[in-house]
Amino acid sequence: MLGQAVALLCLLAGDAGGLAFANAEPAWREKERLLENNKTLPCAASGTCSLGHTRQWTGDIYPLQGLRDCLRARVYRREIILVSENRLVAGFQLYDNMMQMGYDHIVLMSTEENCKRALRAWPQVSCIWSSQVFAATPKYMLDRHAFLPRAARLGVNVLCLDSDSMFLSDIYSHLKAPPLRDMALMALKDPAIGWLNSAVVYVQNARPDGPSVYVLNEVIDRLERWAEAREYMLGRNRKDFCWEQMAMSDILMSAVIGRPIAYGCWNWDRNVTYRDAWEGAHKRYFGYNETGGIGSWHFLKETKVPWPKSLAEHAPGFRRTEGVTHQQVIQIPNTQGVWPEEFGGPLYAPVRGNKSRAWMELIKSDGMPLWADPEDPAQAAANAANRELFTYLPEWIGIAYGQDGTSGYWNPALYRGANGTGTSPYALAHFYRLFGAPMNKLTVKMANNMWNWELSHLLHPRGGVFFASTEHAPIPDVLVYSPEVENREWVSHEEWDKATKALTRLAMEMGRTVVYPAPRCNLTWLGGERNNHLPLEIPMQFKHQCIPYSPSGKGFNDNRCMLGGYLMQGCMAARWYFAGGMFPPEYDHLVVHIRDKAAEHPVATVAAEQLARSWDSEELAKTLMAQHGGLGAGLFHPKIAEKLGAAAVPAVPAAAQKPRVLIIPSVLQLTDKVGPREQLYRDHEREDFNVMSCPWIQNKPFV
């Protein structure tokens, strides 16, 4: 379903978006339905239900007037949410997730071309772009960093998110309550290195000339000044570029200690002598004498705070009572007229380039006051007196997958419980890094019922919504174990793994996409009975290579664990020598999608007695293709003839209509003899190994 919130927006706009409503009431009456709906949405906890209170807007926000028009249309109670994403499917899913919370004060930032495509697919979405040209790169990251200070200077509170985020409850009831309500600037603490992670940034009630806006502004200004002074910087053996997140972390550090530094960006770690001298100089300035790098604990104050009762008290089995924040007073830094050589000397070239000058002119064009010049020593006292508060967000806002993603607290099918009253102990999850491939950030949303399949179909009207979809086969032919096999009592990981590989090898020979089975999470070797309730406790050997999955409405009656090995992009994506793979959430959607289309997408089951003996994979594939409609779609990939010649496609006479879904009703018994398609995979996997490898198929370790 597209979501009740989206349908209500269509009603308010006077456009049903192609949906038909029986016995339609006068348009003004429809507003009452929206008001009633808002009372039951998560946003009601903070009163930030903006559905129906904003106007759709699309356009270029680089011109000041464009930005003002955008904010006028999209801001609600001084709040706006910015999602920056060039993959529309990922951006749409987070946008929809926020609308289910009751939020519509959202803008999706992408390219102009993507915005036009977005509007064709989903006219209610507000998509923006910026025509600003930067000297630094990458533009799609810099665009959002440019939006933040400009909007904040106009009095707007901005929540900026990566698309690999997921709302589990209302976030504003926590942002506006202690310990966060007095903080002007907030960001994620990187779970790996402890520095700032710009995947989630929130600025609220910030002075236009204060240190919070300065920090946000300086990200663009610093990177532009460096990029435009390449020869000068390289001539001094200094980098002229930096990862924008690292630059922001350096700038935060600068605002804490009161001096502009480039600790992370210029720490080249070229050798131990350089590193020790670099880190030591900065460490001493921070007031420490020990060796080693600077961590957040060296410049931020760690404070234990109570876990919000509204999150914890109805979270089944949740035991934590407190969390941690890292806070500090920030100010406008000042050079005090010197650039110490032990800190790298001057951060900037003597003269600004055209783009950095244009950036600062754009900032000043809004007419709001500007902070005192950080490079003017006469302004040092004024800079030091200009103060606001910063904090890293506590764990209930931005918990990472590696910290608690396998607990079950991300999936409403599990945490709501049988009576539907349970809650997650988290308001927002951020996936950070996931094993296997970046595409698993999408997999996690599918597995936790945070994936709107209808939106995916709007972007792919031919049905190509699966990881294994291709232009020639948007809806692939699949090979799948029956539910009885998938949910059997697998005695060990080794038994399950062998059976899964056998299914994959057979699918290869048939040109079918393999549906990877997921064992029950309550199998003895996956945790047993303790995984019949929350929190799930996956054994450590599997925990960091596991994505639990329970379909909506099923709860612990159908709680499965997708396991490492096949959780890699190369195991999923179809290419000419491999028809790819499909995860259980994808397959469950495929079953729903084809349920009423049996003529176009038939389903068949292999006779169980056929599988009672051991087979060579090629022999069994030919037998099943002859009985069930011939070659799978993967064997018709246009590149096969191009690469190997037309004769490479086997001719198999078929005695029946080919099923879209072919079900295997018992565990396959295959010999070790390598089939021709499996050999083809082995021969050609190296062609795109860095992107598409699936070492698990060849019994290589999961990485």
PDB file of C-alpha atoms in Angstrom, residues 371-627:
ATOM      1  CA  TRP A 371      29.988  36.256  13.135  1.00  0.00           C
ATOM      2  CA  ALA A 372      33.180  38.213  13.736  1.00  0.00           C
ATOM      3  CA  ASP A 373      36.097  37.303  11.468  1.00  0.00           C
ATOM      4  CA  PRO A 374      37.924  34.248  12.921  1.00  0.00           C
ATOM      5  CA  GLU A 375      41.156  35.389  11.226  1.00  0.00           C
ATOM      6  CA  ASP A 376      41.109  38.865  12.797  1.00  0.00           C
ATOM      7  CA  PRO A 377      42.922  38.806  16.163  1.00  0.00           C
ATOM      8  CA  ALA A 378      41.102  41.985  17.180  1.00  0.00           C
ATOM      9  CA  GLN A 379      37.885  39.920  17.224  1.00  0.00           C
ATOM     10  CA  ALA A 380      39.225  37.198  19.522  1.00  0.00           C
ATOM     11  CA  ALA A 381      37.282  38.370  22.578  1.00  0.00           C
ATOM     12  CA  ALA A 382      34.037  38.739  20.622  1.00  0.00           C
ATOM     13  CA  ASN A 383      34.513  35.272  19.134  1.00  0.00           C
ATOM     14  CA  ALA A 384      35.153  33.698  22.538  1.00  0.00           C
ATOM     15  CA  ALA A 385      32.011  35.283  23.998  1.00  0.00           C
ATOM     16  CA  ASN A 386      29.806  33.960  21.170  1.00  0.00           C
ATOM     17  CA  ARG A 387      28.742  30.603  22.615  1.00  0.00           C
ATOM     18  CA  GLU A 388      26.178  27.838  22.158  1.00  0.00           C
ATOM     19  CA  LEU A 389      25.837  24.191  23.185  1.00  0.00           C
ATOM     20  CA  PHE A 390      26.709  21.090  21.157  1.00  0.00           C
ATOM     21  CA  THR A 391      26.003  17.426  21.869  1.00  0.00           C
ATOM     22  CA  TYR A 392      26.376  14.067  20.270  1.00  0.00           C
ATOM     23  CA  LEU A 393      22.964  12.459  20.015  1.00  0.00           C
ATOM     24  CA  PRO A 394      22.197   9.756  22.604  1.00  0.00           C
ATOM     25  CA  GLU A 395      21.736   6.178  21.440  1.00  0.00           C
ATOM     26  CA  TRP A 396      17.956   6.358  21.277  1.00  0.00           C
ATOM     27  CA  ILE A 397      18.416   8.758  18.364  1.00  0.00           C
ATOM     28  CA  GLY A 398      20.662   7.140  15.784  1.00  0.00           C
ATOM     29  CA  ILE A 399      21.464   3.667  17.133  1.00  0.00           C
ATOM     30  CA  ALA A 400      23.699   1.872  14.604  1.00  0.00           C
ATOM     31  CA  TYR A 401      23.045  -1.569  13.147  1.00  0.00           C
ATOM     32  CA  GLY A 402      26.272  -2.937  14.565  1.00  0.00           C
ATOM     33  CA  GLN A 403      25.198  -1.788  18.031  1.00  0.00           C
ATOM     34  CA  ASP A 404      21.682  -3.237  18.188  1.00  0.00           C
ATOM     35  CA  GLY A 405      20.353  -4.011  14.707  1.00  0.00           C
ATOM     36  CA  THR A 406      19.813  -7.718  15.350  1.00  0.00           C
ATOM     37  CA  SER A 407      17.893  -7.269  18.618  1.00  0.00           C
ATOM     38  CA  GLY A 408      14.444  -7.206  16.989  1.00  0.00           C
ATOM     39  CA  TYR A 409      13.742  -3.721  18.343  1.00  0.00           C
ATOM     40  CA  TRP A 410      13.792  -2.318  14.813  1.00  0.00           C
ATOM     41  CA  ASN A 411      10.878  -4.447  13.581  1.00  0.00           C
ATOM     42  CA  PRO A 412       7.317  -3.506  14.615  1.00  0.00           C
ATOM     43  CA  ALA A 413       6.209  -7.054  13.800  1.00  0.00           C
ATOM     44  CA  LEU A 414       8.276  -8.127  16.810  1.00  0.00           C
ATOM     45  CA  TYR A 415       8.326  -5.235  19.276  1.00  0.00           C
ATOM     46  CA  ARG A 416       4.612  -4.410  19.116  1.00  0.00           C
ATOM     47  CA  GLY A 417       3.769  -7.831  20.514  1.00  0.00           C
ATOM     48  CA  ALA A 418       0.545  -9.803  20.298  1.00  0.00           C
ATOM     49  CA  ASN A 419      -1.563  -6.962  21.732  1.00  0.00           C
ATOM     50  CA  GLY A 420       0.021  -4.300  19.516  1.00  0.00           C
ATOM     51  CA  THR A 421       1.024  -2.014  22.398  1.00  0.00           C
ATOM     52  CA  GLY A 422       4.775  -2.589  22.480  1.00  0.00           C
ATOM     53  CA  THR A 423       7.240   0.080  21.368  1.00  0.00           C
ATOM     54  CA  SER A 424      10.820   0.255  20.232  1.00  0.00           C
ATOM     55  CA  PRO A 425      13.266   1.704  22.773  1.00  0.00           C
ATOM     56  CA  TYR A 426      14.677   3.808  19.922  1.00  0.00           C
ATOM     57  CA  ALA A 427      13.235   6.820  18.128  1.00  0.00           C
ATOM     58  CA  LEU A 428      15.625   6.659  15.174  1.00  0.00           C
ATOM     59  CA  ALA A 429      17.972   4.032  13.786  1.00  0.00           C
ATOM     60  CA  HIS A 430      20.916   4.745  11.507  1.00  0.00           C
ATOM     61  CA  PHE A 431      22.474   1.794   9.759  1.00  0.00           C
ATOM     62  CA  TYR A 432      26.035   3.184   9.580  1.00  0.00           C
ATOM     63  CA  ARG A 433      28.092   0.434   7.946  1.00  0.00           C
ATOM     64  CA  LEU A 434      26.647  -2.951   7.099  1.00  0.00           C
ATOM     65  CA  PHE A 435      28.454  -6.121   6.165  1.00  0.00           C
ATOM     66  CA  GLY A 436      28.218  -7.480   2.648  1.00  0.00           C
ATOM     67  CA  ALA A 437      27.443  -4.387   0.601  1.00  0.00           C
ATOM     68  CA  PRO A 438      25.777  -0.960   0.817  1.00  0.00           C
ATOM     69  CA  MET A 439      22.649  -2.488  -0.719  1.00  0.00           C
ATOM     70  CA  ASN A 440      22.040  -4.205   2.624  1.00  0.00           C
ATOM     71  CA  LYS A 441      20.975  -0.809   3.960  1.00  0.00           C
ATOM     72  CA  LEU A 442      17.926  -1.368   1.765  1.00  0.00           C
ATOM     73  CA  THR A 443      17.693  -5.015   2.805  1.00  0.00           C
ATOM     74  CA  VAL A 444      17.431  -4.037   6.471  1.00  0.00           C
ATOM     75  CA  LYS A 445      14.445  -1.808   5.723  1.00  0.00           C
ATOM     76  CA  MET A 446      12.742  -4.638   3.820  1.00  0.00           C
ATOM     77  CA  ALA A 447      13.426  -7.081   6.648  1.00  0.00           C
ATOM     78  CA  ASN A 448      11.990  -4.688   9.256  1.00  0.00           C
ATOM     79  CA  ASN A 449       8.774  -3.880   7.358  1.00  0.00           C
ATOM     80  CA  MET A 450       9.913  -0.347   6.598  1.00  0.00           C
ATOM     81  CA  TRP A 451       9.731  -0.811   2.835  1.00  0.00           C
ATOM     82  CA  ASN A 452       6.850   0.522   0.751  1.00  0.00           C
ATOM     83  CA  TRP A 453       6.755  -1.783  -2.265  1.00  0.00           C
ATOM     84  CA  GLU A 454       4.185   0.347  -4.051  1.00  0.00           C
ATOM     85  CA  LEU A 455       6.627   3.247  -4.156  1.00  0.00           C
ATOM     86  CA  SER A 456       9.224   0.929  -5.684  1.00  0.00           C
ATOM     87  CA  HIS A 457       6.718  -0.080  -8.339  1.00  0.00           C
ATOM     88  CA  LEU A 458       5.999   3.576  -9.125  1.00  0.00           C
ATOM     89  CA  LEU A 459       9.669   3.961 -10.018  1.00  0.00           C
ATOM     90  CA  HIS A 460       9.762   0.621 -11.857  1.00  0.00           C
ATOM     91  CA  PRO A 461       6.361   0.156 -13.530  1.00  0.00           C
ATOM     92  CA  ARG A 462       7.494  -3.022 -15.331  1.00  0.00           C
ATOM     93  CA  GLY A 463       7.985  -4.722 -11.988  1.00  0.00           C
ATOM     94  CA  GLY A 464      11.764  -4.466 -11.709  1.00  0.00           C
ATOM     95  CA  VAL A 465      11.818  -3.877  -7.965  1.00  0.00           C
ATOM     96  CA  PHE A 466      14.135  -6.743  -7.006  1.00  0.00           C
ATOM     97  CA  PHE A 467      17.903  -6.806  -6.583  1.00  0.00           C
ATOM     98  CA  ALA A 468      18.022  -9.439  -9.348  1.00  0.00           C
ATOM     99  CA  SER A 469      15.780  -7.493 -11.752  1.00  0.00           C
ATOM    100  CA  THR A 470      17.213  -6.820 -15.204  1.00  0.00           C
ATOM    101  CA  GLU A 471      15.974  -4.981 -18.274  1.00  0.00           C
ATOM    102  CA  HIS A 472      15.204  -8.251 -20.078  1.00  0.00           C
ATOM    103  CA  ALA A 473      13.664  -9.889 -16.974  1.00  0.00           C
ATOM    104  CA  PRO A 474      12.336  -7.268 -14.535  1.00  0.00           C
ATOM    105  CA  ILE A 475      10.415 -10.019 -12.730  1.00  0.00           C
ATOM    106  CA  PRO A 476      12.868 -12.922 -12.688  1.00  0.00           C
ATOM    107  CA  ASP A 477      12.107 -16.621 -12.842  1.00  0.00           C
ATOM    108  CA  VAL A 478      12.917 -18.008  -9.390  1.00  0.00           C
ATOM    109  CA  LEU A 479      13.833 -21.292  -7.763  1.00  0.00           C
ATOM    110  CA  VAL A 480      12.845 -21.629  -4.108  1.00  0.00           C
ATOM    111  CA  TYR A 481      12.659 -24.184  -1.331  1.00  0.00           C
ATOM    112  CA  SER A 482       9.166 -24.804   0.008  1.00  0.00           C
ATOM    113  CA  PRO A 483       8.271 -23.219   3.377  1.00  0.00           C
ATOM    114  CA  GLU A 484       8.433 -26.684   4.932  1.00  0.00           C
ATOM    115  CA  VAL A 485      12.063 -27.038   3.882  1.00  0.00           C
ATOM    116  CA  GLU A 486      13.047 -23.496   4.847  1.00  0.00           C
ATOM    117  CA  ASN A 487      11.464 -23.821   8.295  1.00  0.00           C
ATOM    118  CA  ARG A 488      12.669 -27.340   9.051  1.00  0.00           C
ATOM    119  CA  GLU A 489      14.783 -28.201  12.059  1.00  0.00           C
ATOM    120  CA  TRP A 490      18.201 -27.631  10.507  1.00  0.00           C
ATOM    121  CA  VAL A 491      20.559 -29.445  12.866  1.00  0.00           C
ATOM    122  CA  SER A 492      23.518 -27.178  12.171  1.00  0.00           C
ATOM    123  CA  HIS A 493      24.702 -24.188  10.202  1.00  0.00           C
ATOM    124  CA  GLU A 494      26.699 -26.578   8.039  1.00  0.00           C
ATOM    125  CA  GLU A 495      23.603 -28.575   7.044  1.00  0.00           C
ATOM    126  CA  TRP A 496      21.646 -25.437   6.186  1.00  0.00           C
ATOM    127  CA  ASP A 497      24.594 -23.922   4.318  1.00  0.00           C
ATOM    128  CA  LYS A 498      25.107 -27.057   2.200  1.00  0.00           C
ATOM    129  CA  ALA A 499      21.419 -27.159   1.255  1.00  0.00           C
ATOM    130  CA  THR A 500      21.427 -23.454   0.379  1.00  0.00           C
ATOM    131  CA  LYS A 501      24.456 -23.857  -1.861  1.00  0.00           C
ATOM    132  CA  ALA A 502      22.818 -26.833  -3.585  1.00  0.00           C
ATOM    133  CA  LEU A 503      19.763 -24.715  -4.387  1.00  0.00           C
ATOM    134  CA  THR A 504      22.045 -21.968  -5.707  1.00  0.00           C
ATOM    135  CA  ARG A 505      23.995 -24.361  -7.935  1.00  0.00           C
ATOM    136  CA  LEU A 506      20.803 -25.793  -9.425  1.00  0.00           C
ATOM    137  CA  ALA A 507      19.388 -22.306 -10.014  1.00  0.00           C
ATOM    138  CA  MET A 508      22.588 -21.408 -11.878  1.00  0.00           C
ATOM    139  CA  GLU A 509      22.176 -24.302 -14.305  1.00  0.00           C
ATOM    140  CA  MET A 510      18.505 -23.468 -14.918  1.00  0.00           C
ATOM    141  CA  GLY A 511      19.015 -19.728 -15.431  1.00  0.00           C
ATOM    142  CA  ARG A 512      16.758 -18.998 -12.470  1.00  0.00           C
ATOM    143  CA  THR A 513      17.192 -16.529  -9.632  1.00  0.00           C
ATOM    144  CA  VAL A 514      17.775 -18.385  -6.382  1.00  0.00           C
ATOM    145  CA  VAL A 515      15.617 -17.462  -3.383  1.00  0.00           C
ATOM    146  CA  TYR A 516      18.020 -17.769  -0.482  1.00  0.00           C
ATOM    147  CA  PRO A 517      16.379 -19.518   2.473  1.00  0.00           C
ATOM    148  CA  ALA A 518      16.554 -18.038   5.963  1.00  0.00           C
ATOM    149  CA  PRO A 519      16.499 -20.477   8.896  1.00  0.00           C
ATOM    150  CA  ARG A 520      14.312 -19.850  11.929  1.00  0.00           C
ATOM    151  CA  CYS A 521      16.022 -17.637  14.502  1.00  0.00           C
ATOM    152  CA  ASN A 522      14.976 -20.035  17.281  1.00  0.00           C
ATOM    153  CA  LEU A 523      16.981 -22.980  15.978  1.00  0.00           C
ATOM    154  CA  THR A 524      19.280 -24.291  18.687  1.00  0.00           C
ATOM    155  CA  TRP A 525      22.470 -23.104  16.989  1.00  0.00           C
ATOM    156  CA  LEU A 526      21.003 -19.618  16.424  1.00  0.00           C
ATOM    157  CA  GLY A 527      19.927 -19.025  20.013  1.00  0.00           C
ATOM    158  CA  GLY A 528      17.077 -21.435  20.612  1.00  0.00           C
ATOM    159  CA  GLU A 529      14.100 -20.504  22.777  1.00  0.00           C
ATOM    160  CA  ARG A 530      15.581 -17.196  23.895  1.00  0.00           C
ATOM    161  CA  ASN A 531      14.792 -15.925  20.399  1.00  0.00           C
ATOM    162  CA  ASN A 532      11.073 -16.466  20.967  1.00  0.00           C
ATOM    163  CA  HIS A 533      10.974 -13.071  22.692  1.00  0.00           C
ATOM    164  CA  LEU A 534      12.865  -9.777  22.691  1.00  0.00           C
ATOM    165  CA  PRO A 535      15.648  -8.967  22.674  1.00  0.00           C
ATOM    166  CA  LEU A 536      16.860 -11.497  20.128  1.00  0.00           C
ATOM    167  CA  GLU A 537      20.213 -12.932  21.161  1.00  0.00           C
ATOM    168  CA  ILE A 538      22.032 -14.176  18.083  1.00  0.00           C
ATOM    169  CA  PRO A 539      25.305 -16.008  18.890  1.00  0.00           C
ATOM    170  CA  MET A 540      28.371 -13.853  18.333  1.00  0.00           C
ATOM    171  CA  GLN A 541      29.651 -16.022  15.464  1.00  0.00           C
ATOM    172  CA  PHE A 542      26.541 -15.069  13.450  1.00  0.00           C
ATOM    173  CA  LYS A 543      25.421 -11.792  15.038  1.00  0.00           C
ATOM    174  CA  HIS A 544      27.420  -9.443  12.833  1.00  0.00           C
ATOM    175  CA  GLN A 545      26.514 -11.350   9.664  1.00  0.00           C
ATOM    176  CA  CYS A 546      22.787 -11.624  10.261  1.00  0.00           C
ATOM    177  CA  ILE A 547      19.610  -9.745   9.345  1.00  0.00           C
ATOM    178  CA  PRO A 548      16.526 -10.994  11.260  1.00  0.00           C
ATOM    179  CA  TYR A 549      13.256 -10.953   9.319  1.00  0.00           C
ATOM    180  CA  SER A 550       9.668 -11.257  10.478  1.00  0.00           C
ATOM    181  CA  PRO A 551       6.881 -10.298   8.038  1.00  0.00           C
ATOM    182  CA  SER A 552       4.225  -7.827   9.104  1.00  0.00           C
ATOM    183  CA  GLY A 553       1.528  -9.496  11.171  1.00  0.00           C
ATOM    184  CA  LYS A 554       3.529 -12.686  11.743  1.00  0.00           C
ATOM    185  CA  GLY A 555       5.697 -11.772  14.720  1.00  0.00           C
ATOM    186  CA  PHE A 556       7.484 -14.680  16.378  1.00  0.00           C
ATOM    187  CA  ASN A 557       5.369 -17.158  14.413  1.00  0.00           C
ATOM    188  CA  ASP A 558       7.632 -16.449  11.438  1.00  0.00           C
ATOM    189  CA  ASN A 559      10.930 -15.047  12.649  1.00  0.00           C
ATOM    190  CA  ARG A 560      13.826 -15.955  10.352  1.00  0.00           C
ATOM    191  CA  CYS A 561      17.501 -15.040  10.198  1.00  0.00           C
ATOM    192  CA  MET A 562      19.133 -14.174   6.884  1.00  0.00           C
ATOM    193  CA  LEU A 563      22.749 -15.166   7.336  1.00  0.00           C
ATOM    194  CA  GLY A 564      26.132 -14.056   6.058  1.00  0.00           C
ATOM    195  CA  GLY A 565      27.561 -15.661   2.977  1.00  0.00           C
ATOM    196  CA  TYR A 566      24.804 -14.740   0.576  1.00  0.00           C
ATOM    197  CA  LEU A 567      24.393 -11.254   2.098  1.00  0.00           C
ATOM    198  CA  MET A 568      26.631  -9.720  -0.545  1.00  0.00           C
ATOM    199  CA  GLN A 569      25.806  -7.703  -3.638  1.00  0.00           C
ATOM    200  CA  GLY A 570      27.524 -10.251  -5.863  1.00  0.00           C
ATOM    201  CA  CYS A 571      25.195 -12.970  -4.568  1.00  0.00           C
ATOM    202  CA  MET A 572      22.141 -10.884  -5.460  1.00  0.00           C
ATOM    203  CA  ALA A 573      22.763  -8.905  -8.645  1.00  0.00           C
ATOM    204  CA  ALA A 574      22.061 -10.610 -11.963  1.00  0.00           C
ATOM    205  CA  ARG A 575      24.619 -10.514 -14.730  1.00  0.00           C
ATOM    206  CA  TRP A 576      25.062 -12.486 -17.927  1.00  0.00           C
ATOM    207  CA  TYR A 577      26.683 -15.517 -16.268  1.00  0.00           C
ATOM    208  CA  PHE A 578      24.496 -15.590 -13.116  1.00  0.00           C
ATOM    209  CA  ALA A 579      20.776 -14.884 -12.659  1.00  0.00           C
ATOM    210  CA  GLY A 580      21.297 -13.456  -9.184  1.00  0.00           C
ATOM    211  CA  GLY A 581      19.555 -14.017  -5.895  1.00  0.00           C
ATOM    212  CA  MET A 582      16.474 -12.954  -3.966  1.00  0.00           C
ATOM    213  CA  PHE A 583      16.072 -12.362  -0.244  1.00  0.00           C
ATOM    214  CA  PRO A 584      13.053 -13.720   1.688  1.00  0.00           C
ATOM    215  CA  PRO A 585      11.363 -10.273   2.032  1.00  0.00           C
ATOM    216  CA  GLU A 586      11.631  -9.836  -1.737  1.00  0.00           C
ATOM    217  CA  TYR A 587      10.211 -13.288  -2.369  1.00  0.00           C
ATOM    218  CA  ASP A 588       7.311 -12.696   0.005  1.00  0.00           C
ATOM    219  CA  HIS A 589       6.493  -9.565  -1.989  1.00  0.00           C
ATOM    220  CA  LEU A 590       6.813 -11.467  -5.270  1.00  0.00           C
ATOM    221  CA  VAL A 591       4.253 -14.000  -4.036  1.00  0.00           C
ATOM    222  CA  VAL A 592       1.818 -11.184  -3.209  1.00  0.00           C
ATOM    223  CA  HIS A 593       2.542  -9.384  -6.491  1.00  0.00           C
ATOM    224  CA  ILE A 594       1.737 -12.413  -8.679  1.00  0.00           C
ATOM    225  CA  ARG A 595      -1.036 -13.900  -6.528  1.00  0.00           C
ATOM    226  CA  ASP A 596      -3.864 -12.745  -8.805  1.00  0.00           C
ATOM    227  CA  LYS A 597      -1.894 -13.123 -12.038  1.00  0.00           C
ATOM    228  CA  ALA A 598      -1.598 -16.890 -12.355  1.00  0.00           C
ATOM    229  CA  ALA A 599      -1.885 -16.863 -16.137  1.00  0.00           C
ATOM    230  CA  GLU A 600       1.097 -14.540 -16.477  1.00  0.00           C
ATOM    231  CA  HIS A 601       3.087 -15.800 -13.498  1.00  0.00           C
ATOM    232  CA  PRO A 602       2.294 -19.491 -12.863  1.00  0.00           C
ATOM    233  CA  VAL A 603       3.677 -21.407  -9.882  1.00  0.00           C
ATOM    234  CA  ALA A 604       4.715 -25.066  -9.954  1.00  0.00           C
ATOM    235  CA  THR A 605       6.191 -27.588  -7.529  1.00  0.00           C
ATOM    236  CA  VAL A 606       8.688 -30.296  -8.448  1.00  0.00           C
ATOM    237  CA  ALA A 607       7.540 -33.840  -7.671  1.00  0.00           C
ATOM    238  CA  ALA A 608       9.112 -34.877  -4.369  1.00  0.00           C
ATOM    239  CA  GLU A 609       9.895 -38.408  -5.547  1.00  0.00           C
ATOM    240  CA  GLN A 610      12.161 -36.978  -8.238  1.00  0.00           C
ATOM    241  CA  LEU A 611      14.440 -35.556  -5.577  1.00  0.00           C
ATOM    242  CA  ALA A 612      14.806 -38.725  -3.524  1.00  0.00           C
ATOM    243  CA  ARG A 613      18.153 -39.591  -5.126  1.00  0.00           C
ATOM    244  CA  SER A 614      21.396 -37.755  -5.755  1.00  0.00           C
ATOM    245  CA  TRP A 615      21.797 -35.806  -9.017  1.00  0.00           C
ATOM    246  CA  ASP A 616      24.469 -33.987 -10.951  1.00  0.00           C
ATOM    247  CA  SER A 617      23.338 -30.346 -11.050  1.00  0.00           C
ATOM    248  CA  GLU A 618      23.381 -30.203 -14.873  1.00  0.00           C
ATOM    249  CA  GLU A 619      21.424 -33.441 -15.209  1.00  0.00           C
ATOM    250  CA  LEU A 620      18.722 -32.339 -12.763  1.00  0.00           C
ATOM    251  CA  ALA A 621      18.508 -28.893 -14.350  1.00  0.00           C
ATOM    252  CA  LYS A 622      17.890 -30.345 -17.820  1.00  0.00           C
ATOM    253  CA  THR A 623      15.271 -32.718 -16.447  1.00  0.00           C
ATOM    254  CA  LEU A 624      13.369 -29.994 -14.604  1.00  0.00           C
ATOM    255  CA  MET A 625      13.578 -27.523 -17.497  1.00  0.00           C
ATOM    256  CA  ALA A 626      12.129 -30.160 -19.835  1.00  0.00           C
ATOM    257  CA  GLN A 627       9.255 -30.761 -17.426  1.00  0.00           C
TER     258      GLN A 627
END
